[in-house]
Structures are given as C-alpha cells and as structure tokens.
Coordinates of C-alpha atoms and ligand atoms in Angstrom, one line a residue:
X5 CA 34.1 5.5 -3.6
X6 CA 32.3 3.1 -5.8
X7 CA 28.6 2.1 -4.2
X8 CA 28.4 -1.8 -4.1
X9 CA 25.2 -3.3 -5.5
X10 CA 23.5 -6.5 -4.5
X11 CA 22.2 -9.3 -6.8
X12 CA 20.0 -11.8 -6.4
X13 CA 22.2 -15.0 -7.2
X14 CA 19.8 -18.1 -6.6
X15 CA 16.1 -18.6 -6.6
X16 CA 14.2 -21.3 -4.2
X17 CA 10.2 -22.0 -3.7
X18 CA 7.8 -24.3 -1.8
X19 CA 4.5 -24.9 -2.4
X20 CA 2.1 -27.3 -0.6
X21 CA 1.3 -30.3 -2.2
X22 CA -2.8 -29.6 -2.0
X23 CA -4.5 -27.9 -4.7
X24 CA -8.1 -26.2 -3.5
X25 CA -9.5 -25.1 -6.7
X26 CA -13.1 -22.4 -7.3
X27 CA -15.0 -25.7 -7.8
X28 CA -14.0 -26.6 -4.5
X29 CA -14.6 -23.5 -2.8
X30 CA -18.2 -23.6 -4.5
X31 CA -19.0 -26.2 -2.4
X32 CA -17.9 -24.2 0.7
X33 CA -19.1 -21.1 0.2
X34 CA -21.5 -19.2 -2.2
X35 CA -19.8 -18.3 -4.9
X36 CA -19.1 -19.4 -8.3
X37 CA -15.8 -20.5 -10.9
X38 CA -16.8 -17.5 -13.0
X39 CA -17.2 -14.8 -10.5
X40 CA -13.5 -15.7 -9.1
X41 CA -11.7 -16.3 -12.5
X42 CA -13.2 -12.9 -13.8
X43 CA -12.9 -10.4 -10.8
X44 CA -9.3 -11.8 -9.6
X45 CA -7.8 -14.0 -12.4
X46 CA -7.2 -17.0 -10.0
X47 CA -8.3 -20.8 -10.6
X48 CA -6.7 -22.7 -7.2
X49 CA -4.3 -22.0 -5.3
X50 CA -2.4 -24.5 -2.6
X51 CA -2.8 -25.2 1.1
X52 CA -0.6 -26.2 3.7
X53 CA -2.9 -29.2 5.1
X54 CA -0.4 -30.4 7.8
X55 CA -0.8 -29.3 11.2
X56 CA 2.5 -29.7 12.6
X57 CA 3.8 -27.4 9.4
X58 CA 3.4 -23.7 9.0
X59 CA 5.2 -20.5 7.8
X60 CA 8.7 -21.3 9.3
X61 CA 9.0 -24.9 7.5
X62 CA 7.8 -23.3 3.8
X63 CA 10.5 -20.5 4.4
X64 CA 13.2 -23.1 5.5
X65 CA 12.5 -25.4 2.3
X66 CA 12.1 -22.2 -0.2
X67 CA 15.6 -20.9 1.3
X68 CA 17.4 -24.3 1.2
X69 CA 16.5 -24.7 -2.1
X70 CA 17.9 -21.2 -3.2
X71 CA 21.0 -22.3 -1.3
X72 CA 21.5 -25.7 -3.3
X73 CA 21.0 -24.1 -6.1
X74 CA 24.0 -21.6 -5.8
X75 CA 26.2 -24.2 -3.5
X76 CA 26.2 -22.3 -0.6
X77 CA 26.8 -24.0 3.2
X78 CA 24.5 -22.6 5.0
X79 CA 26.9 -21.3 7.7
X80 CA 27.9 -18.9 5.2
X81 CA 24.9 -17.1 5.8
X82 CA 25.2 -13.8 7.5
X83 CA 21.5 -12.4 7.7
X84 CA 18.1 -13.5 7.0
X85 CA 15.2 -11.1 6.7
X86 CA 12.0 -12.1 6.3
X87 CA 8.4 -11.3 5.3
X88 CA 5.4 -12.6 6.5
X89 CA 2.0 -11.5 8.0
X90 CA 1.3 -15.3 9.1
X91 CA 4.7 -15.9 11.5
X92 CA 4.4 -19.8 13.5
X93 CA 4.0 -17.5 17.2
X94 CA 3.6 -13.9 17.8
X95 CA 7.5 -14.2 18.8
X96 CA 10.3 -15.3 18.0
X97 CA 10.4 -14.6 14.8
X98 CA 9.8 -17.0 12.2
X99 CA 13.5 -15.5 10.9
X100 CA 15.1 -17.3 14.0
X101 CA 13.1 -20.4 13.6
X102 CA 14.2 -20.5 9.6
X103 CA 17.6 -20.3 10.6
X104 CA 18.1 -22.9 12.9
X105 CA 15.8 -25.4 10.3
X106 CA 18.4 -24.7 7.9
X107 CA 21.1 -24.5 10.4
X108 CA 22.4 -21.0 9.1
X109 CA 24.1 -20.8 12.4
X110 CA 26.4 -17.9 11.6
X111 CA 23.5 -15.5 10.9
X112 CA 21.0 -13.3 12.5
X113 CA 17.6 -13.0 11.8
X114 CA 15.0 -11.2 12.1
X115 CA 11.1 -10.7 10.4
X116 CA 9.6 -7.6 8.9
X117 CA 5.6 -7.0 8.5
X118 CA 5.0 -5.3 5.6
X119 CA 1.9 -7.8 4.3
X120 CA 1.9 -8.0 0.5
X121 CA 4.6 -5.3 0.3
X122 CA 6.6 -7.9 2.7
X123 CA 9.0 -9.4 0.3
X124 CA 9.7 -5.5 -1.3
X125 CA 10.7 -4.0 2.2
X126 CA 12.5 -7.1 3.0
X127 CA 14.4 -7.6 -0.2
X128 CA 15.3 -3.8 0.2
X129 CA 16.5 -4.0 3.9
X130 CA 18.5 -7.1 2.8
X131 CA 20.0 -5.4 -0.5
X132 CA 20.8 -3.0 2.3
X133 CA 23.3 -5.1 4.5
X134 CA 25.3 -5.7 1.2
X135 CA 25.5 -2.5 -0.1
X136 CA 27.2 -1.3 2.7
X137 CA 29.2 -4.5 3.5
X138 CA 28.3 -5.3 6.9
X139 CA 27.2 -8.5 5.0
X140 CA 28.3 -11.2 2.6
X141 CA 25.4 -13.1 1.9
X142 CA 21.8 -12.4 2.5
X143 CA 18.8 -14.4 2.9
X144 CA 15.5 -12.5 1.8
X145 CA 12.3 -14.7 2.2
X146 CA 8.6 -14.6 1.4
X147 CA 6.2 -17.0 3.2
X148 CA 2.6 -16.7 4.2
X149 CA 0.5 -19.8 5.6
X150 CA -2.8 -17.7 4.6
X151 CA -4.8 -20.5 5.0
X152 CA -4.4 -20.3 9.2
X153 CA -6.1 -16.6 9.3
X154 CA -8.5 -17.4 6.6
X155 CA -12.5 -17.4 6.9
X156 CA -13.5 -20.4 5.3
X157 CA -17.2 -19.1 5.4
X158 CA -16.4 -16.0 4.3
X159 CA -16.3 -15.9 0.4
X160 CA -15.4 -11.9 0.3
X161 CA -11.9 -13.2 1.3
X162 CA -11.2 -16.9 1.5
X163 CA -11.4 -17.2 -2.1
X164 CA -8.5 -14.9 -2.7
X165 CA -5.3 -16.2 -0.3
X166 CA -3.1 -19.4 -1.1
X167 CA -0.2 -20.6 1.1
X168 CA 3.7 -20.5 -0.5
X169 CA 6.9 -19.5 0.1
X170 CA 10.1 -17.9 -1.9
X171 CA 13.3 -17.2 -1.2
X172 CA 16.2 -15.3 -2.7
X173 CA 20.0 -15.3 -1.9
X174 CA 21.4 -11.8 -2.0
X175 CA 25.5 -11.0 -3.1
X176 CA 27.3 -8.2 -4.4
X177 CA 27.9 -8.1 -7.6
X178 CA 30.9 -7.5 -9.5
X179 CA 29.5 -7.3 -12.9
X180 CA 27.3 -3.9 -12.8
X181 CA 23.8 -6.2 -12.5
X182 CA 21.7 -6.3 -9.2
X183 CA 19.5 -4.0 -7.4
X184 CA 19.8 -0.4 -8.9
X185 CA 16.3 1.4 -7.2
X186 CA 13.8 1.2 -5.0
X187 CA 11.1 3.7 -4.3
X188 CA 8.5 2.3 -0.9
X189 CA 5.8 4.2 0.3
X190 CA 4.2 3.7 3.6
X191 CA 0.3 5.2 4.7
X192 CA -1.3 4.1 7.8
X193 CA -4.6 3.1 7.4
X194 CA -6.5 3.4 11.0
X195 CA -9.6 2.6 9.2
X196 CA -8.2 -1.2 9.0
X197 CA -9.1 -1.9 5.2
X198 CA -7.9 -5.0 5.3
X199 CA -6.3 -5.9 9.0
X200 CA -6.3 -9.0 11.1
X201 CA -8.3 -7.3 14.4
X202 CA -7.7 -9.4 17.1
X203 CA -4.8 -12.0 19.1
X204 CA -2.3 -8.4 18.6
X205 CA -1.8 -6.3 22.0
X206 CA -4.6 -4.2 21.5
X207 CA -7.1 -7.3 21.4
X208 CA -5.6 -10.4 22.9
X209 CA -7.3 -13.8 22.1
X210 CA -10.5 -14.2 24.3
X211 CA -13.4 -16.2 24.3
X212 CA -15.3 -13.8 22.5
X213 CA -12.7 -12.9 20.1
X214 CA -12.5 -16.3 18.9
X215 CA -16.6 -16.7 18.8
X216 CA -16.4 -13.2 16.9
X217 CA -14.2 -14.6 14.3
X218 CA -11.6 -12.1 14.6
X219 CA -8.4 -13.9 14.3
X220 CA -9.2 -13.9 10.7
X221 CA -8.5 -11.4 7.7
X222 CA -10.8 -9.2 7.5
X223 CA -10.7 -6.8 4.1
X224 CA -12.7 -3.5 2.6
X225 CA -12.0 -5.0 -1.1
X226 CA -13.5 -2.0 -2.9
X227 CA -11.6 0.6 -1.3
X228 CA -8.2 -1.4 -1.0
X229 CA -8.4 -2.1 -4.6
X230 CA -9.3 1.4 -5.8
X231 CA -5.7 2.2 -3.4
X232 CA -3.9 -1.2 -4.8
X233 CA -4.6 -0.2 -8.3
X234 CA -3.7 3.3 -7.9
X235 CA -0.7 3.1 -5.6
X236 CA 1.2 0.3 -7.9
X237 CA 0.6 2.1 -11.1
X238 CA 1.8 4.8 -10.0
X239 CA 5.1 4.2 -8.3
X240 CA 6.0 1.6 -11.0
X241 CA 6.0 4.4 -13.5
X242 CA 7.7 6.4 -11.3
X243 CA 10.6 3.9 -10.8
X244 CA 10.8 3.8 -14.3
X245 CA 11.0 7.6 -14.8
X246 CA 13.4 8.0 -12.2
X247 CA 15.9 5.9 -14.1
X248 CA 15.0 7.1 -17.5
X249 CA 13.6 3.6 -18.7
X250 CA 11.1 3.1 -21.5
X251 CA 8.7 0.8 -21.9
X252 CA 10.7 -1.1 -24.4
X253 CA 13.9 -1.0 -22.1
X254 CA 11.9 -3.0 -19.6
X255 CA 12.1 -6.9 -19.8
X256 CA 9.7 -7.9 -17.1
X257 CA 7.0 -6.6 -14.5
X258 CA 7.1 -8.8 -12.1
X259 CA 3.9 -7.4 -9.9
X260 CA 2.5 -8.8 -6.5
X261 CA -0.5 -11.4 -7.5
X262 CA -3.6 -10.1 -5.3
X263 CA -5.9 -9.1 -8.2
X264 CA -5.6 -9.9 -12.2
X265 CA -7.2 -6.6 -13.0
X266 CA -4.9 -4.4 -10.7
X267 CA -2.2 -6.0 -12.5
X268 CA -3.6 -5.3 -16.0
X269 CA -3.5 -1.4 -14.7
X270 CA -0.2 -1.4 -13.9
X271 CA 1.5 -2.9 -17.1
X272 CA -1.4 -0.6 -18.8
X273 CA 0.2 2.4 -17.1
X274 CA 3.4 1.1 -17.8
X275 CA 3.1 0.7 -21.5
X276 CA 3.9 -3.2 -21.1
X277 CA 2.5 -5.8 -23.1
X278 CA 0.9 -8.9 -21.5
X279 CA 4.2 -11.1 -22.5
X280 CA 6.0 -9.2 -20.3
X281 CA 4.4 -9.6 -17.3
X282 CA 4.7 -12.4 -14.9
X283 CA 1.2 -13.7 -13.8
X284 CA 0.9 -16.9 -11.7
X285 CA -2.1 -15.6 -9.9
X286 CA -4.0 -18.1 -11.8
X287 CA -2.4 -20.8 -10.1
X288 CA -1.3 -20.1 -6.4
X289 CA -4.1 -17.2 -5.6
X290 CA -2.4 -14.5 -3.4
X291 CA 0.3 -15.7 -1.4
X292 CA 1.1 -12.7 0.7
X293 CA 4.9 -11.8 0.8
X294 CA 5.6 -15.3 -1.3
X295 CA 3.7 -13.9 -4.6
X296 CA 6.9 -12.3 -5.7
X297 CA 9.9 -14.4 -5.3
X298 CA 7.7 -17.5 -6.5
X299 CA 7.3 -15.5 -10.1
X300 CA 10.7 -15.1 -10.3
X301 CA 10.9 -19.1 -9.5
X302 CA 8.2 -19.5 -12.3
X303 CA 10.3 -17.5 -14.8
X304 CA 13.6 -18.0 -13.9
X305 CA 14.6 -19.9 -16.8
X306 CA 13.4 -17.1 -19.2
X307 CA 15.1 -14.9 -17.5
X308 CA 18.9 -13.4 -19.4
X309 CA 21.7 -11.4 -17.7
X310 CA 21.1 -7.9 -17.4
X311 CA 17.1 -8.2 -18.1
X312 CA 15.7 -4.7 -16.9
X313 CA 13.3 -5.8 -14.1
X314 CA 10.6 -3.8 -12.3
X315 CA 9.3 -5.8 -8.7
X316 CA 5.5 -4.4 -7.5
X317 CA 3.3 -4.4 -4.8
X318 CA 0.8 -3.2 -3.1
X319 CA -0.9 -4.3 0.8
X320 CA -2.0 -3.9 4.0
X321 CA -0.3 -1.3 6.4
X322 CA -1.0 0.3 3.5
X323 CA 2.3 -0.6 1.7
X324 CA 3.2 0.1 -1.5
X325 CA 6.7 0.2 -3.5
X326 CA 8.6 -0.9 -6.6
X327 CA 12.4 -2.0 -7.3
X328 CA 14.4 -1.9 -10.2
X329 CA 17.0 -4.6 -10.9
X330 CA 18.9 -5.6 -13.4
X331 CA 19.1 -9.6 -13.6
X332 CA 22.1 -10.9 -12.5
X333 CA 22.4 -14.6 -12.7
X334 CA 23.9 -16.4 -16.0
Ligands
UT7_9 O1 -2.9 -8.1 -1.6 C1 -3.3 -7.2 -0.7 C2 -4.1 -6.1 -1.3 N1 -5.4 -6.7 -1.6 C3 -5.9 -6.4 -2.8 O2 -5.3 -5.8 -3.6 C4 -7.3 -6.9 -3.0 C5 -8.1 -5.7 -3.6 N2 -9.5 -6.0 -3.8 C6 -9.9 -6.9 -4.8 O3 -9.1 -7.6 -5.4 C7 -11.4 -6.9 -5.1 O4 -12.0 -5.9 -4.5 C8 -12.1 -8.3 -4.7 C9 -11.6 -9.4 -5.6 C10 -11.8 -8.6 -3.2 C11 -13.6 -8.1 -4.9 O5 -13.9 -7.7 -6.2 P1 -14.9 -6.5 -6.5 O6 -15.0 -6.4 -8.0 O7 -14.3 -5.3 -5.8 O8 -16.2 -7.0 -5.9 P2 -17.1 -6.2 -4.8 O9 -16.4 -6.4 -3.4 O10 -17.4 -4.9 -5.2 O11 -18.4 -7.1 -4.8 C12 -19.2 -7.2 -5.9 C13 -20.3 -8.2 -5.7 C14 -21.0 -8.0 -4.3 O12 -22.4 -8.2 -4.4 P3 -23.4 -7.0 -4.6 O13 -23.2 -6.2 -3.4 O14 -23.0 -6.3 -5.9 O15 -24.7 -7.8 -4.6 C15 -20.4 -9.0 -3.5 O16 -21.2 -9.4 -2.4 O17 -19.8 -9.5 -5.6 C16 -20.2 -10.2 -4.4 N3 -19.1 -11.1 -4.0 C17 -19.1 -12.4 -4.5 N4 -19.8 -13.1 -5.3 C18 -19.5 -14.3 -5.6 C19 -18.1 -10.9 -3.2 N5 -17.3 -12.0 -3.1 C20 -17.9 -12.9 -3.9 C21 -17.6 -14.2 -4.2 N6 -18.4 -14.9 -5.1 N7 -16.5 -14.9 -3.7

C-alpha cells in the first residue's frame, strides 16, 4: 500500500504592528544594545499592544492568510492543531476560538503545549491526520502572545520573547514532496528550567502568587542553553543521517529562533553554511511556537519545489525534535 505524505501548500503570518527595540528595553531595564545583539542575535522584536487582542486573534489572522493564499473556504477545513504556551484562557482551547474566528466550521480543534518545540509536535500530529486520511486539509499553527507572561523588570528574560504567529495549510501530496521524517524527543525537567510556576492546578492564582510575580516566565538560561544547544544539534544531524542526506543535499535549516549562538551550533554541526540558514531572530526575538512558520513566511519566495528542508527546535518541557521535508509548493 503506498504511505500518503503531507505537504505544506500555503504559508500565512501576523505580526503586531509595534516594534520594542534593545534601545527601548534599556530604558526599562539594566541592560545594554550590545549585550542583547551579542549573547542572542536579536535587535526588536514586536508586541501585541491591544488589550482586547491576544493569541487566538494572531493565530486566526496568520491562518486566514495561509488560506487566501491557497484559495481555500474555510469550511473546507477538517482539523486545526495548534501550538502555543500563551492560550487566551486556561480552556477552551485557543484551537476552538481560532476556528470559529475564521469560521472553519467543519473542523475540530484542539491545542498542543509543547513550548518552543510547539509548532514541531503540532506540524507532526497534523502531517499525521493526512497521512493516514482521516483528513483532507489541516491547519497547523504557531502563536505565542509572550509579551502577557513576560517580566518587564526582569532583563534575564524580557529581553528575549516577542509576540507572532504562523500558520501552515497541510495536504497530501501527489507529487513525491512533503513531510518525509520527523524524529521528537521529550525529557521532563522537574527542576523547571524555564517554566511558568504559577495560575496552573498545582498553584492557582492568589494574592500572593500575583505579588510573587509568578505568572511570569521564569528561566535557568545557562543550563537550558547548554540542553538547547546540545539537544538541536544533535537530533538535526541525526535526521539527516537517518535519511542519508549530506550537507550539500540540504537546502535550508530552518531552526527555532531563541538564541543566535545555539543556532550557529547547529548549522556548525550540520556542516551548513550561514546562507543556508534562515535567521529572523534579529527581528522578531523569540516567538515561541510562531519562530518557525514565520521563517518559512520570511523565505518563502526563495524557496523551489523539492528543496531539502530540515525544521529545529528546542524548549521548555524539555522538547526537542527535527523534521525533514521536502518543499512542495511551485
Ligand atoms: O526557546 C526556548 C529555549 N530557551 C533558550 O534556548 C534560551 C537559552 N539560553 C540563552 O539563550 C542564554 O542563556 C541567555 C541569552 C538567556 C543568557 O545568555 P548567557 O550568555 O547564558 O548569559 P548568563 O545567563 O550566563 O549571564 C551572563 C551575565 C550575568 O552577569 P554575571 O553573573 O556574569 O555578572 C548576567 O547577570 O550577563 C548578565 N545578564 C545581563 N546583562 C545585561 C543577564 N541578562 C542580561 C541582560 N543585560 N539582559
């Protein structure tokens, strides 16, 4: 029986209108243009400055715009999955409140936490449904309001995070391209590196909660990126072992944007060469479960049929994984 492959067949993005730039953050916290730019590669990234809007409305306009794109109604949709670690409430799920903004009435929806690895498991799960045809067409989306569980007087953190979204459309393909591999790794980390600690079930929101700043992220940075650096080298060489691909037969790296340097290792690791790797970090910061879909936004017009692509990431949970595709859109 010949195995049915899903491709991604349209590309959409939002991203917030406001720019908050090192300069700014200088005034804001103690820190410096030089000390960001150096240790993490990024110069501004955007926030989401209006109150009434949040994850949900970024995914909705990333997703319509992938949908445009392709001309598909958006009752055609059978499934939406999507990443996030910054959902509008606890529950529903921002998945549901997507759907009915875009009025993708025919599908179900549902949102997966995997943090930075978000858009990875989510693009998997949704390549998923396709391969084994209990669905047509598949919404996978990215979005992170960061800004809402940021510290903006802590400079250890708030100076790495932007808000974004991206979404793909997901459909088999007839022509051989798509999604050939995926390798995801899971770890628990009890020690909380880099966690949100309280307004889950095992610290609800109280006075004190809120006075100890703990609806915010909190992260170990030294020993996640030691992990990051490690864990996204590793399984993007193994990916590319696994289905015997040299550095040369690669097009593009297409790695999650949390740290310039844990980049750098990766392609390093790879054999890569800087022109091959998408870096946007400069611009956005890291946007969570968006970093991913919005590079292949950024580069979509450089991209050719049947491009050798390797997708990265690394994030809290720990989660970790890399997918191989092979571009499918014309
Ligand atoms: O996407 C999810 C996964 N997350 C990641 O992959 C992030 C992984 N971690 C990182 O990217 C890096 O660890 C950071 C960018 C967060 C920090 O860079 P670092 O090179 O690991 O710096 P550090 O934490 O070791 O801190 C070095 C120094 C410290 O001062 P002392 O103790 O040497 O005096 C910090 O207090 O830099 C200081 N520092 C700052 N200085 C200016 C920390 N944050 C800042 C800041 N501005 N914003």
């Amino acid at each position: 029986m010949e195995v049915k492959r899903a491709k991604i067949t349209a590309v959409g993005h939002y991203l917030p209108e406001d720019r908050l730039t090192n300069h700014d953050l200088e005034k804001m916290v103690d820190t410096n243009d030089e000390w960001i730019r150096t240790r993490t590669g990024i110069k501004e990234r955007r926030i989401l400055k209006d109150s009434d809007k949040a994850t949900a409305f970024m995914g909705a306009e990333a997703a319509k715009e992938a949908l445009e794109q392709r001309g598909v109604d958006p009752e055609e949709i059978d499934l939406i999955v999507l990443g996030t670690v910054t959902p509008d409430y606890l529950f529903p799920a921002t998945a549901c409140l997507v759907q009915k903004k875009i009025g993708a009435k025919n599908a179900f929806a549902f949102d997966l936490s995997a943090a930075c690895s978000g858009f990875l498991y989510a693009l998997s799960t949704g390549a998923m449904y396709i391969e084994s045809g209990r669905a047509k067409k598949v919404l996978v989306i990215g979005t992170d309001k960061m800004s809402s569980i940021l510290d903006f007087t802590d400079r250890t953190t708030c100076i790495l995070f932007g808000d974004g979204a991206g979404a793909v459309l997901l459909e088999e393909s007839d022509d051989g391209t798509g999604i050939i591999d995926q390798r995801l790794y899971s770890e628990g980390d009890e020690e909380c590196s880099l966690y949100q600690p309280a307004g889950g079930s095992l610290n609800p929101a109280t006075k004190e909660t809120v006075e100890n700043m703990q609806h915010y992220v909190r992260q170990d940075g030294r020993s996640v990126f030691k992990k990051a650096t490690l864990g996204m080298a590793d399984v993007s060489l193994e990916i590319m072992e696994r289905n015997n691909l040299e550095p040369e037969d690669v097009a593009w790296l297409v790695p999650h944007q949390a740290n310039l340097r844990i980049i750098d290792a990766t392609a390093r690791r790879m054999g890569l060469s800087n022109e091959k790797v998408m870096i946007n970090i400069d611009k956005y910061g890291n946007t969570t479960a968006a970093t991913i879909p919005l590079c292949l936004y950024d580069w979509k017009d450089k991209l050719n049929h049947g491009d050798n692509i390797v997708l990265a990431a690394f994030g809290g949970g720990f989660t970790w994984g890399a997918i191989y595709l092979k571009w499918g859109i014309k």
